[in-house]
PDB file of C-alpha atoms in Angstrom:
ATOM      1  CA  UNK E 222      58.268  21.235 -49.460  1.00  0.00           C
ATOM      2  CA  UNK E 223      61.983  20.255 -50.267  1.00  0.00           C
ATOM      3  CA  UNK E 224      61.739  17.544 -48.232  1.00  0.00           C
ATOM      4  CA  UNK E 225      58.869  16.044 -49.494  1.00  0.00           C
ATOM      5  CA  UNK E 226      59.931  16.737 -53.248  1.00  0.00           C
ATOM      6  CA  UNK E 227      63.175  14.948 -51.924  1.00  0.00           C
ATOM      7  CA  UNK E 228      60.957  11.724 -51.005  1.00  0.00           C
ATOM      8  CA  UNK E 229      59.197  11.698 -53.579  1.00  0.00           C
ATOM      9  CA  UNK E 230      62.455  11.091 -56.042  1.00  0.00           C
ATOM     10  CA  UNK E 231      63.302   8.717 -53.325  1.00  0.00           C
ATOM     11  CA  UNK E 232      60.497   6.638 -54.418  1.00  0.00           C
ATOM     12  CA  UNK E 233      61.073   6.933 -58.025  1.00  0.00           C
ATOM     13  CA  UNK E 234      64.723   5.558 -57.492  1.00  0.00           C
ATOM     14  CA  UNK E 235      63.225   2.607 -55.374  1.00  0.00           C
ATOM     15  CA  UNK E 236      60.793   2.159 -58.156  1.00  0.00           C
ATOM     16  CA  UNK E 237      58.278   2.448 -55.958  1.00  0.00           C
ATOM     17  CA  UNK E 238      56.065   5.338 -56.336  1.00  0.00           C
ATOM     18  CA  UNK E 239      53.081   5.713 -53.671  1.00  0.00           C
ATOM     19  CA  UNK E 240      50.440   8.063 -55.793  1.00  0.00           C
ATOM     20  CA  UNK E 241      48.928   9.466 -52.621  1.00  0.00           C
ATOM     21  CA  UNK E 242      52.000  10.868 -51.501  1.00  0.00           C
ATOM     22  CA  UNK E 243      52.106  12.508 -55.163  1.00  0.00           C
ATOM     23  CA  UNK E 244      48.541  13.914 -54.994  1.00  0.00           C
ATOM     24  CA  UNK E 245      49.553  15.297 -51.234  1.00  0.00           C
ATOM     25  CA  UNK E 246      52.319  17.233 -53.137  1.00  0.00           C
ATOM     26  CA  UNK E 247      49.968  18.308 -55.725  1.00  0.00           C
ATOM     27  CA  UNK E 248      47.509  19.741 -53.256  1.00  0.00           C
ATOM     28  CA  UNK E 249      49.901  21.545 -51.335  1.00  0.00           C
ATOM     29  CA  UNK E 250      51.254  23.465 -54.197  1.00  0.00           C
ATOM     30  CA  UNK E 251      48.591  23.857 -55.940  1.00  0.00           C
ATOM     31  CA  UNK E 252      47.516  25.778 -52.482  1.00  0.00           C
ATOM     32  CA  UNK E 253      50.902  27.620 -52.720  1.00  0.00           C
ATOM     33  CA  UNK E 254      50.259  29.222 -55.958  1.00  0.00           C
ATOM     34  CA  UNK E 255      46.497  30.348 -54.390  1.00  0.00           C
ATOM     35  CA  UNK E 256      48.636  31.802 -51.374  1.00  0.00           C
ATOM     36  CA  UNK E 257      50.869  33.741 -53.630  1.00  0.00           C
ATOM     37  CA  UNK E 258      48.437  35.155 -56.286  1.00  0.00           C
ATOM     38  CA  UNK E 259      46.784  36.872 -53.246  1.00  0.00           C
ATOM     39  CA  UNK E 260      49.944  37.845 -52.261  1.00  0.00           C
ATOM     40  CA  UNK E 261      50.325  39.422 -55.844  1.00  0.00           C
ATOM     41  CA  UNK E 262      47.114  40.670 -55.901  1.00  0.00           C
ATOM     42  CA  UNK E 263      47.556  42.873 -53.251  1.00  0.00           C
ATOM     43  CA  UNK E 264      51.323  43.917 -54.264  1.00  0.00           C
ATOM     44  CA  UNK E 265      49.839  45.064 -57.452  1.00  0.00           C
ATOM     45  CA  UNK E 266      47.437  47.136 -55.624  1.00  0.00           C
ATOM     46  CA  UNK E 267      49.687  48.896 -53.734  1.00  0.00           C
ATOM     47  CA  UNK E 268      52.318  49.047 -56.479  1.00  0.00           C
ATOM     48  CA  UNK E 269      49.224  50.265 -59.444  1.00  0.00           C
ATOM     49  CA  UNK E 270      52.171  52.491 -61.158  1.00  0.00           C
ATOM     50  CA  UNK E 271      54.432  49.264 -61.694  1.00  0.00           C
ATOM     51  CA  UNK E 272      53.001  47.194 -64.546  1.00  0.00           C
ATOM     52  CA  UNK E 273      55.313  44.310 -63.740  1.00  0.00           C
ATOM     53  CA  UNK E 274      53.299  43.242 -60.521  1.00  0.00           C
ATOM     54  CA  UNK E 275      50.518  43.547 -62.620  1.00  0.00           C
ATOM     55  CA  UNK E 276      51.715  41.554 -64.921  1.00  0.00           C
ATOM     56  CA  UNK E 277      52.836  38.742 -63.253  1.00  0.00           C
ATOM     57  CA  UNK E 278      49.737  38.550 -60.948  1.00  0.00           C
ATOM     58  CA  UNK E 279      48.242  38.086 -64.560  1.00  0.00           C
ATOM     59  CA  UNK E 280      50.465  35.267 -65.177  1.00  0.00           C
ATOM     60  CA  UNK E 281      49.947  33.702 -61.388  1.00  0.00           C
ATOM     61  CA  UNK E 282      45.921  34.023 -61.941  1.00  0.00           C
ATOM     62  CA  UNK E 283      46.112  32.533 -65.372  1.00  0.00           C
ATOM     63  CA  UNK E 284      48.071  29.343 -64.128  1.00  0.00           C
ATOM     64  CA  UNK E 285      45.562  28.912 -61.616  1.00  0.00           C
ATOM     65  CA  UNK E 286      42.274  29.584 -63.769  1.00  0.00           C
ATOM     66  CA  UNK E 287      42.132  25.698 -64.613  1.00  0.00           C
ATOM     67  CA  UNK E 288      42.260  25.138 -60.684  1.00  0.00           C
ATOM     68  CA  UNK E 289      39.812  27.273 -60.239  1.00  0.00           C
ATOM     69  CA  UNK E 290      37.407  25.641 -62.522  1.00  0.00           C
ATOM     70  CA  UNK E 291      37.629  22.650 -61.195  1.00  0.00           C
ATOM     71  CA  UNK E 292      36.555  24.274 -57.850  1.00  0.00           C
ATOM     72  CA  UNK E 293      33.811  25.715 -58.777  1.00  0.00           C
ATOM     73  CA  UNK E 294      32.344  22.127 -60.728  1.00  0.00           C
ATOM     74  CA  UNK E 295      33.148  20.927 -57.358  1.00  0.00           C
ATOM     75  CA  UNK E 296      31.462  23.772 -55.586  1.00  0.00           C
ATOM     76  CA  UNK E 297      28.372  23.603 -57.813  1.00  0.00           C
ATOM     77  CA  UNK E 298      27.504  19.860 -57.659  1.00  0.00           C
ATOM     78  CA  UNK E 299      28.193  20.919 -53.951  1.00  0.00           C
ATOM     79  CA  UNK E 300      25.353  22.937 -53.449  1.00  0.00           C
ATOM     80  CA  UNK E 301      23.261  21.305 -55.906  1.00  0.00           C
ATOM     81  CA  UNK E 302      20.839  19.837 -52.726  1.00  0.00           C
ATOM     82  CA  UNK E 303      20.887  23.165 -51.105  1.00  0.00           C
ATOM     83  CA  UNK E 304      20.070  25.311 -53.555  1.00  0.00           C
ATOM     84  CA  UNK E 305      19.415  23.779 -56.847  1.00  0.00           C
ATOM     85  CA  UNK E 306      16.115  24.256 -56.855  1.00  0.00           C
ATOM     86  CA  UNK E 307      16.887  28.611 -56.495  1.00  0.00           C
ATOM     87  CA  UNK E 308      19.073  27.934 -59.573  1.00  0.00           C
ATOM     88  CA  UNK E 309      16.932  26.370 -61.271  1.00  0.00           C
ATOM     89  CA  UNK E 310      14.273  29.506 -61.769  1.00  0.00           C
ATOM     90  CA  UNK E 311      17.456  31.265 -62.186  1.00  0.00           C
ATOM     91  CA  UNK E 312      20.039  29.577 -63.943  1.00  0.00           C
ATOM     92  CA  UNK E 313      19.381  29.708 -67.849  1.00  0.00           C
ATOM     93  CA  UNK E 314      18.462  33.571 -66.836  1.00  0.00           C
ATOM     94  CA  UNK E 315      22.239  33.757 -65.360  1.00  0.00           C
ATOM     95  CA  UNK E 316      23.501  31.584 -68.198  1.00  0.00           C
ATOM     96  CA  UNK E 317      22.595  34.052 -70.803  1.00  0.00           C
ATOM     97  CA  UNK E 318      23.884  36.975 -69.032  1.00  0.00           C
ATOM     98  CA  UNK E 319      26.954  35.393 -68.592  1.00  0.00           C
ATOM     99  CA  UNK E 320      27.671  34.784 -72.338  1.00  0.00           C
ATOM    100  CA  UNK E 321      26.477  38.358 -72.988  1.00  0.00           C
ATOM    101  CA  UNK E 322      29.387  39.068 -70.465  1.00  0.00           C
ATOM    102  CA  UNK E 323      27.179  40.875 -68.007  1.00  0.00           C
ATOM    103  CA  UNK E 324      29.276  40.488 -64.767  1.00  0.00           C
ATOM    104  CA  UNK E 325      27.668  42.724 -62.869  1.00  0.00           C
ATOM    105  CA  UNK E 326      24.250  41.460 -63.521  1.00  0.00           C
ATOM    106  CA  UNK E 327      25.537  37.343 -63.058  1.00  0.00           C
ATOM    107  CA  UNK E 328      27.091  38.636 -59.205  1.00  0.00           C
ATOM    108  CA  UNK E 329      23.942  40.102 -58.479  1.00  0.00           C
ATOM    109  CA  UNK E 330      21.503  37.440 -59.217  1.00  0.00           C
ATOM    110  CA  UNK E 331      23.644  34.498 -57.992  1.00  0.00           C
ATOM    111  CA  UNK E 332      24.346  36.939 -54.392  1.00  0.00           C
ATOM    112  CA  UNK E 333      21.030  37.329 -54.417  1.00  0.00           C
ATOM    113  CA  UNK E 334      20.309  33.446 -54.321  1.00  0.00           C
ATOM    114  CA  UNK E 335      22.900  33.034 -51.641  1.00  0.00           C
ATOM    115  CA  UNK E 336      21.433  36.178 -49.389  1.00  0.00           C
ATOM    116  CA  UNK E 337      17.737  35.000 -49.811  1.00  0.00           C
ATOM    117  CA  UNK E 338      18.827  31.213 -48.638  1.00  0.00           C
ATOM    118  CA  UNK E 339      20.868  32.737 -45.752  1.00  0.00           C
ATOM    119  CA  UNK E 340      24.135  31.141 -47.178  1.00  0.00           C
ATOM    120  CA  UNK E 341      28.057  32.399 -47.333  1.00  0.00           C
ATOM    121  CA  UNK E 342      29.324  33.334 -50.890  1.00  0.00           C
ATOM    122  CA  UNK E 343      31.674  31.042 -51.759  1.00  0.00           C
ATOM    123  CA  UNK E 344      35.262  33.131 -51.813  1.00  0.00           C
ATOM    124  CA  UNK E 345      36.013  30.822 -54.991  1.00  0.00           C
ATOM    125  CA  UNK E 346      33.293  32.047 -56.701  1.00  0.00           C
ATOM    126  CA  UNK E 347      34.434  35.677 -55.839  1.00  0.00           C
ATOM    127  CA  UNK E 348      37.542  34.820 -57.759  1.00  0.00           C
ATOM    128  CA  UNK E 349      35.681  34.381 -60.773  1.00  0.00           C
ATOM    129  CA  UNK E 350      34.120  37.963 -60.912  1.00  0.00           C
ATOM    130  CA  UNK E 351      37.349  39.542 -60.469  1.00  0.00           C
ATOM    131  CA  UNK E 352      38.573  41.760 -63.555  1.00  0.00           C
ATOM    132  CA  UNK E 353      41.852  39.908 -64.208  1.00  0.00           C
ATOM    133  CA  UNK E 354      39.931  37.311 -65.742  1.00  0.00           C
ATOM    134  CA  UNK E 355      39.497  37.916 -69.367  1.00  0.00           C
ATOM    135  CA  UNK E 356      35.855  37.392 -70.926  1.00  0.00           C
ATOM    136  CA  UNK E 357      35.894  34.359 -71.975  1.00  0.00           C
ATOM    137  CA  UNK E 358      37.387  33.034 -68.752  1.00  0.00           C
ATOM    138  CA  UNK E 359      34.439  34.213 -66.954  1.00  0.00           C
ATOM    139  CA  UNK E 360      31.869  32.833 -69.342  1.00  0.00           C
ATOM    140  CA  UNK E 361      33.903  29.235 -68.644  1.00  0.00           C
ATOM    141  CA  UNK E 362      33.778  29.976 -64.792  1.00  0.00           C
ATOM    142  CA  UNK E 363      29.812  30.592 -64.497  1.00  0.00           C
ATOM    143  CA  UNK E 364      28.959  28.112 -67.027  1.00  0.00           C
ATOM    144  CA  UNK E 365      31.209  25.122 -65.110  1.00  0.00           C
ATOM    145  CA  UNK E 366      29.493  26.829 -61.873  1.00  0.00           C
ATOM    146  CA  UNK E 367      25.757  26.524 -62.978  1.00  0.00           C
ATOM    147  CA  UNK E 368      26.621  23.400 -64.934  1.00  0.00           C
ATOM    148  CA  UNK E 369      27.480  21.689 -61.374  1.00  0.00           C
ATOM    149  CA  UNK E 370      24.517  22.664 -60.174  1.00  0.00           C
ATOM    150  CA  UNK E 371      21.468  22.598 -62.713  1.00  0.00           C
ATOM    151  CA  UNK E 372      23.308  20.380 -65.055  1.00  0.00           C
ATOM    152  CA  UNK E 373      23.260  16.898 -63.844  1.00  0.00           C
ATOM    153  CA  UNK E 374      19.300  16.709 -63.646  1.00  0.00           C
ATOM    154  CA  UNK E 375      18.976  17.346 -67.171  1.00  0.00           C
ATOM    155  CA  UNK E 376      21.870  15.384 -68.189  1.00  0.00           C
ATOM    156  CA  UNK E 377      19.936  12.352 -66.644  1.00  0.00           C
ATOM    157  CA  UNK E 378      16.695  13.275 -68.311  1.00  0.00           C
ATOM    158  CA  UNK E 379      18.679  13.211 -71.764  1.00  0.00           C
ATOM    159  CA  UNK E 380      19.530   9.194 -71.380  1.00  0.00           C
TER     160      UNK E 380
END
């Protein structure tokens, strides 16, 4: 990592900046920070009586919440051939018990989806169900989820 941090100032001195070697940097620490929130995850697990891991795995999930948003857009428009039509019956259902904040109910029906079409659940999508995500972050996690893959359709029947 030094070393590439190290050529990327290189090319700013040269004036001559390649982007791709910037969004290579990007990615890989962006895939850092994933590494180490598990990391903290589990340290705060085993440490439960020491608020500070649990603290700072708050702080380590909360940098990466926009990250993980953007995955699971990604993921959604992903799966969109394979099983929009199952969220399609089910998606303004999961929708509403999202914003009602009904985790429990949201994980079943979209495991459900995934077990009745014989498909992994996506480990991203895991991360969105997990308790150190307040409310509100998990309303904007489902809703960018489902909106990947029931929203386009509709968005094209609109214009």
């Amino acid at each position: 990592m030094e070393e590439k941090l190290k050529k990327l100032n290189e090319q700013l001195k040269d004036c001559k900046p390649v982007i791709k070697d910037f969004e290579d940097y990007y990615d890989e620490l962006n895939q850092k920070f994933e590494e180490f929130q598990k990391l903290i995850e589990y340290a705060s697990k085993l440490k439960k009586d020491e608020k500070e891991f649990e603290n700072l795995y708050k702080r380590v999930a909360g940098r990466n919440a926009s990250g993980l948003v953007d995955n699971l857009t990604r993921r959604g428009y992903a799966l969109k051939k394979e099983l929009g039509g199952a969220f399609e019956n089910m998606g303004y259902r999961l929708l509403e018990q999202a914003r009602a904040g009904k985790r429990d109910d949201v994980y079943y029906g979209i495991l459900r989806i995934f077990v009745a079409n014989k498909k992994k659940f996506p480990d991203d999508l895991v991360e969105a169900f997990k308790p150190i995500y307040s409310d509100e972050m998990f309303k904007v996690f489902i809703f960018t989820f489902l909106g990947g893959i029931i929203g386009k359709e509709k968005q094209t029947e609109n214009n």
